[in-house]
Amino acid sequence: MKKTTLLKTAASVAAMGLLLTACGSDDGGDNGDAAGETYQIGIAQYVSHPSLDATAQGIKDVLEESEHNFEIDEQNAQADQATMNNIVGGYAGDADLDAVAPIATPVAIAAATTITDTPIVFSAVTDPVDAQLVPDWDTPGDNITGVSDMNPVDDQLQLILDVVGDAEVIGIPYSSAESNSVVQVDAAKEAAEELGVEIQEVAVTNTSEVAQGVESFDNVDAIYVPTDNTVVSGLETVISYGIDNQVPVFAAESDSVERGTIGTYGLNYYEHGRQAGEMILALVTGEKELADTPPERADEAALEYTFNLEAAEQMGVEIPQDLLEGANITGEDDATEAEDTTDQETDAEESAE
C-alpha cells in the first residue's frame, strides 16, 4: 500500500510537540501525526439518500477519529451508470489508494469488476453472495470484503401486522435492476407464507416510475419499502400515495421513517457505516489481512424500532403502546402539539358553555 511519509525528523517533531505544549495549544489530537503516515481512501456512493449518506458519514467518522491520517476522496454517482463507471475506473487507475469503499450493491459490483489490486470494503450491500462479490459468507473475495445491510424482513412484516392487524395484502415497490431488492422481495414472499399474508409486488426501473408503480397497486392493506436505492430516492411519492389513500407505509430502515413512513425494525445506517469504517481501518493499518476477513452481517446492536407518530396519524393507524416502549420516536412533538391544541380547544368550548 502507498503511504505518504512526513519529512520531518523525529527530533523536529518532538521539539514542535514541546513548543505546542508550552504554549498550551490543544487542537483535539494529532490524528496520527506520530505515526507519520497518511492513508488514502476512495468512497464511491451510488446515490444520495439519507441511509447511504449516513453510511458514508459513519465510515468517515471512524477514520477521522482514529490516530491515523486519512485523505478521503468521496464521489457520488447519483444513480448514473456512466458516472459510476467513471468513478470506479478512476479508482482502479489510482495506485496511491489504500482502499476503496463502495456504498450500495450496484457500485460494489462495478468496483469488484474493475478494481483488481486495491482492497475493496463494501457497505449497504444486502446479499454479497447473491451479488457475486464473495464466494460465500465465510470467505472474502480476492480483494473484496465488507459489511452487509441485510435486514430482518420477517420481523419487519410482522411489525406491519402488529400495527395493521387486519392486513391481508402487502404491496412492495422495488427496482428489478437491483439484486439486493430482488433478494428482499423473495425473502418477503417466504415470510408472508408463514404469516398468512399475500405479497403484491410492483417493479420499477428508475425513480420516475415509482409514483406510477404504487398507483398500480390493487387494494393493498399496507406498503413495505425495502432497502431499494431507486424507490427510497423517490420515497416521498410513496408516502403521498399512503396519505392520500390511507394505506400505511412501512420501511426497512429508520431514515425512511424520519422522512415520513410509519415505522420499522431496522438498521441504523450510521452505525452500519461505522462498522464498515472499523473494517477499513483494520485492513489499511495492517491490523487484519483481507484474506482473513470474511464479509460481516450488520451488528444486531444496530437494529432498532423507530416510529413516526405523525405519519401514523396521517395514514390512519395507531401504534400499539407496547411497541412504542423503548423505541426511537419521531414526529412526537408534532403529535403532542396537536393533542395539546385539541385539549385547549375543548377546554375553551367547555368554558364558553
XYZ file of C-alpha atoms in Angstrom:
353
model
C 0.000 0.000 0.000
C 1.222 3.511 -0.774
C 1.692 5.783 2.196
C 2.861 9.394 2.452
C 5.770 9.770 4.862
C 6.278 13.010 6.764
C 9.627 14.621 6.008
C 10.233 15.998 9.463
C 12.707 14.127 11.675
C 11.666 12.643 14.997
C 13.698 15.282 16.779
C 11.900 18.092 14.998
C 8.518 16.579 15.741
C 9.411 16.182 19.416
C 10.603 19.766 19.608
C 7.489 21.057 17.971
C 5.381 18.983 20.384
C 7.180 20.532 23.368
C 6.693 24.001 21.931
C 2.964 23.450 21.418
C 2.608 22.050 24.921
C 4.427 25.028 26.391
C 2.061 27.333 24.525
C -0.948 25.482 25.871
C -2.118 24.513 22.367
C -4.842 21.846 22.183
C -6.367 21.041 18.803
C -8.076 17.812 19.919
C -5.290 15.434 18.959
C -2.687 14.878 16.252
C -4.868 12.431 14.261
C -1.929 10.170 13.592
C 0.935 12.653 13.130
C 3.009 10.492 15.464
C 2.576 7.591 13.049
C 3.802 9.807 10.215
C 1.601 8.146 7.584
C -1.388 9.174 5.527
C -3.798 6.603 4.115
C -5.817 7.407 1.023
C -9.385 6.106 0.777
C -11.862 6.374 -2.078
C -15.565 6.382 -1.136
C -17.893 5.674 -4.065
C -21.563 6.217 -3.205
C -24.239 5.031 -5.621
C -26.838 7.734 -4.996
C -27.786 10.372 -2.433
C -30.422 9.406 0.079
C -30.346 9.511 3.882
C -29.398 5.865 4.503
C -26.407 5.907 2.164
C -25.428 9.400 3.316
C -25.468 8.146 6.919
C -23.356 5.139 5.922
C -20.745 7.390 4.338
C -20.704 9.627 7.409
C -20.194 6.655 9.707
C -17.213 5.487 7.645
C -15.641 8.942 7.599
C -16.149 9.498 11.323
C -14.359 6.268 12.244
C -11.402 7.117 10.032
C -11.197 10.740 11.159
C -11.479 9.777 14.831
C -8.588 7.325 14.561
C -4.996 8.103 15.466
C -4.000 7.962 11.806
C -4.105 10.465 8.970
C -6.626 9.858 6.197
C -7.203 11.604 2.903
C -10.697 10.730 1.687
C -11.838 11.157 -1.888
C -15.633 10.959 -1.813
C -17.653 10.712 -5.024
C -21.333 10.111 -5.775
C -22.664 8.543 -8.983
C -26.223 9.839 -8.399
C -27.512 6.544 -9.833
C -25.969 7.286 -13.232
C -24.297 4.230 -14.794
C -21.738 6.182 -16.816
C -20.754 8.315 -13.831
C -20.457 5.231 -11.643
C -18.176 3.537 -14.171
C -16.018 6.657 -14.418
C -15.650 6.807 -10.636
C -14.586 3.194 -10.178
C -12.435 3.392 -13.306
C -10.596 6.341 -11.826
C -10.088 4.470 -8.577
C -8.799 1.435 -10.482
C -6.130 3.595 -12.051
C -5.069 5.269 -8.806
C -2.083 3.379 -7.423
C -1.974 5.615 -4.336
C -5.296 4.421 -2.931
C -5.085 2.175 0.119
C -8.724 1.083 -0.053
C -11.953 1.715 -1.923
C -15.297 1.828 -0.099
C -18.279 1.352 -2.448
C -21.640 2.105 -0.846
C -24.616 0.113 -2.234
C -24.772 -3.010 -4.388
C -24.565 -1.524 -7.928
C -21.367 0.396 -7.267
C -19.907 -2.505 -5.271
C -20.408 -4.780 -8.274
C -18.846 -2.183 -10.573
C -15.870 -1.812 -8.232
C -15.361 -5.567 -7.922
C -15.409 -5.888 -11.712
C -12.987 -3.047 -12.354
C -10.612 -2.822 -9.392
C -8.307 -5.808 -9.075
C -5.403 -4.726 -6.862
C -6.712 -2.264 -4.260
C -8.643 -3.652 -1.264
C -12.406 -3.064 -1.528
C -14.664 -2.806 1.532
C -18.338 -2.594 0.596
C -21.272 -1.460 2.714
C -25.052 -1.156 2.198
C -24.959 -4.405 0.228
C -27.824 -6.721 1.124
C -26.509 -10.077 -0.104
C -22.852 -10.068 -1.222
C -23.040 -13.770 -2.115
C -26.041 -13.326 -4.406
C -24.325 -10.279 -5.926
C -21.264 -12.499 -6.566
C -18.964 -10.192 -4.640
C -17.766 -13.024 -2.405
C -17.998 -16.822 -2.831
C -19.790 -17.363 0.479
C -20.393 -15.733 3.873
C -17.236 -17.280 5.335
C -14.845 -16.263 2.567
C -13.792 -12.854 1.219
C -13.154 -12.287 -2.470
C -9.636 -11.926 -3.821
C -9.536 -8.233 -2.913
C -13.029 -7.568 -1.575
C -14.954 -7.904 1.663
C -17.333 -5.697 3.590
C -20.477 -5.364 5.680
C -23.979 -6.456 4.649
C -27.100 -4.460 5.482
C -29.403 -7.487 5.225
C -32.492 -6.554 7.203
C -34.830 -8.871 9.150
C -37.624 -8.968 6.563
C -39.714 -11.457 8.536
C -39.645 -9.269 11.646
C -40.494 -6.211 9.557
C -43.548 -7.871 8.025
C -44.608 -8.997 11.496
C -44.359 -5.371 12.608
C -46.791 -4.381 9.857
C -49.258 -6.985 11.112
C -48.785 -5.799 14.690
C -49.824 -2.291 13.654
C -52.295 -3.104 10.872
C -53.955 -6.116 12.431
C -56.340 -6.873 9.574
C -53.751 -6.597 6.782
C -54.107 -9.346 4.192
C -52.201 -7.896 1.213
C -48.868 -6.055 1.487
C -47.542 -4.154 -1.516
C -43.828 -3.952 -2.225
C -42.395 -1.488 -4.777
C -38.850 -2.336 -5.827
C -36.301 -1.925 -8.598
C -35.928 -5.001 -10.769
C -32.406 -3.823 -11.648
C -31.154 -4.075 -8.051
C -30.229 -7.598 -7.000
C -30.369 -6.541 -3.356
C -34.049 -5.684 -3.794
C -34.901 -8.944 -5.556
C -33.376 -10.790 -2.594
C -35.602 -8.855 -0.164
C -38.750 -9.451 -2.203
C -38.012 -13.171 -2.268
C -37.458 -13.124 1.490
C -40.748 -11.252 1.957
C -42.627 -13.837 -0.087
C -41.179 -16.626 2.020
C -42.017 -14.843 5.268
C -45.515 -13.969 4.005
C -46.374 -17.637 3.562
C -45.694 -18.296 7.231
C -47.538 -15.147 8.299
C -50.583 -15.884 6.163
C -50.480 -12.716 4.068
C -50.162 -12.041 0.344
C -47.372 -10.052 -1.279
C -48.255 -7.842 -4.235
C -45.091 -6.627 -5.916
C -44.540 -3.911 -8.487
C -41.203 -3.486 -10.259
C -39.789 -0.162 -11.463
C -36.633 0.617 -13.378
C -35.985 4.198 -12.274
C -37.145 6.768 -9.739
C -39.510 8.477 -12.178
C -41.567 5.262 -12.317
C -42.113 4.986 -8.553
C -45.303 7.077 -8.467
C -46.857 5.148 -11.337
C -45.761 1.897 -9.723
C -47.528 2.462 -6.404
C -50.609 3.779 -8.189
C -50.880 0.366 -9.849
C -51.362 -1.439 -6.524
C -54.730 -3.174 -6.291
C -56.365 -2.987 -2.842
C -53.228 -3.421 -0.754
C -53.662 -3.021 3.010
C -50.123 -1.737 3.630
C -46.935 -0.967 1.723
C -43.452 -2.209 2.628
C -40.468 -0.314 1.169
C -37.287 -2.445 1.172
C -33.760 -1.010 1.174
C -34.070 -0.223 -2.502
C -31.995 2.717 -3.731
C -34.358 3.582 -6.575
C -37.579 3.523 -4.558
C -36.068 5.212 -1.500
C -34.799 8.010 -3.746
C -38.438 8.631 -4.705
C -39.879 7.816 -1.284
C -41.973 10.976 -0.997
C -44.225 9.775 -3.813
C -44.882 6.526 -1.924
C -45.634 8.463 1.266
C -48.020 10.787 -0.588
C -49.844 7.773 -2.003
C -50.125 6.312 1.506
C -51.586 9.511 2.944
C -53.980 10.150 0.043
C -55.282 6.566 0.012
C -54.990 5.848 3.743
C -52.615 2.956 3.070
C -49.993 2.626 5.856
C -46.427 2.745 4.522
C -43.614 0.997 6.395
C -39.896 0.920 5.643
C -36.896 -1.350 6.032
C -34.686 1.300 7.667
C -35.026 4.159 10.108
C -34.009 7.032 7.809
C -37.132 6.422 5.723
C -39.200 6.624 8.912
C -37.691 10.032 9.582
C -38.831 11.042 6.105
C -42.443 10.055 6.694
C -43.092 6.308 6.706
C -44.765 4.867 9.807
C -42.117 2.630 11.282
C -39.523 -0.092 11.055
C -37.467 -2.589 12.946
C -34.338 -1.899 11.025
C -30.766 -0.872 10.724
C -29.214 2.349 11.942
C -27.153 3.177 8.850
C -24.775 5.489 10.637
C -23.768 2.597 12.892
C -23.607 0.378 9.807
C -21.132 2.825 8.286
C -19.066 2.815 11.444
C -18.869 -0.974 11.288
C -17.530 -0.732 7.728
C -15.175 2.047 8.782
C -13.685 -0.137 11.517
C -13.044 -2.860 8.946
C -11.318 -0.402 6.599
C -9.204 0.925 9.441
C -8.068 -2.556 10.486
C -7.168 -3.548 6.922
C -5.218 -0.467 5.832
C -3.217 -0.278 9.058
C -2.269 -3.953 8.873
C -4.178 -4.993 11.972
C -6.033 -7.512 9.790
C -5.370 -9.181 6.449
C -8.123 -9.124 3.846
C -7.702 -12.842 3.175
C -8.652 -13.468 6.815
C -11.573 -11.002 6.863
C -14.836 -12.530 5.610
C -17.896 -10.346 4.991
C -19.833 -9.382 8.095
C -23.542 -9.129 8.743
C -24.838 -5.990 10.395
C -24.320 -5.873 14.139
C -27.599 -6.748 15.866
C -26.977 -3.838 18.233
C -27.583 -1.533 15.241
C -31.143 -2.861 14.792
C -33.818 -0.736 16.420
C -37.516 0.107 16.402
C -38.300 3.538 15.007
C -41.777 5.063 14.661
C -43.112 8.270 13.189
C -46.246 9.238 15.126
C -47.222 11.989 12.737
C -47.042 9.613 9.769
C -49.167 7.054 11.628
C -51.801 9.700 12.270
C -51.740 10.882 8.654
C -52.221 7.323 7.379
C -54.933 6.446 9.862
C -53.307 3.906 12.172
C -52.398 3.824 15.853
C -49.176 2.219 17.003
C -49.649 -0.131 19.991
C -48.162 1.239 23.198
C -46.051 -1.858 23.850
C -44.213 -1.292 20.566
C -43.526 2.352 21.399
C -41.827 1.499 24.687
C -38.071 1.708 24.183
C -38.409 2.672 20.506
C -36.963 5.708 18.764
C -39.786 8.165 18.193
C -40.019 10.890 15.558
C -42.990 13.131 14.894
C -43.744 13.019 18.633
C -43.569 16.779 19.147
C -45.984 17.389 16.281
C -48.392 14.792 17.626
C -48.131 16.204 21.134
C -48.714 19.748 19.895
C -51.810 18.576 18.022
C -53.158 16.867 21.156
C -52.429 19.961 23.266
C -54.232 22.178 20.742
C -57.251 19.876 20.758
C -57.311 19.842 24.576
C -57.113 23.634 24.673
C -59.960 23.967 22.181
C -62.067 21.538 24.201
C -61.370 23.450 27.422
C -62.281 26.715 25.709
C -65.551 25.275 24.421
C -66.434 23.939 27.883
C -65.647 27.314 29.462
C -67.815 29.108 26.905
C -70.706 26.800 27.725
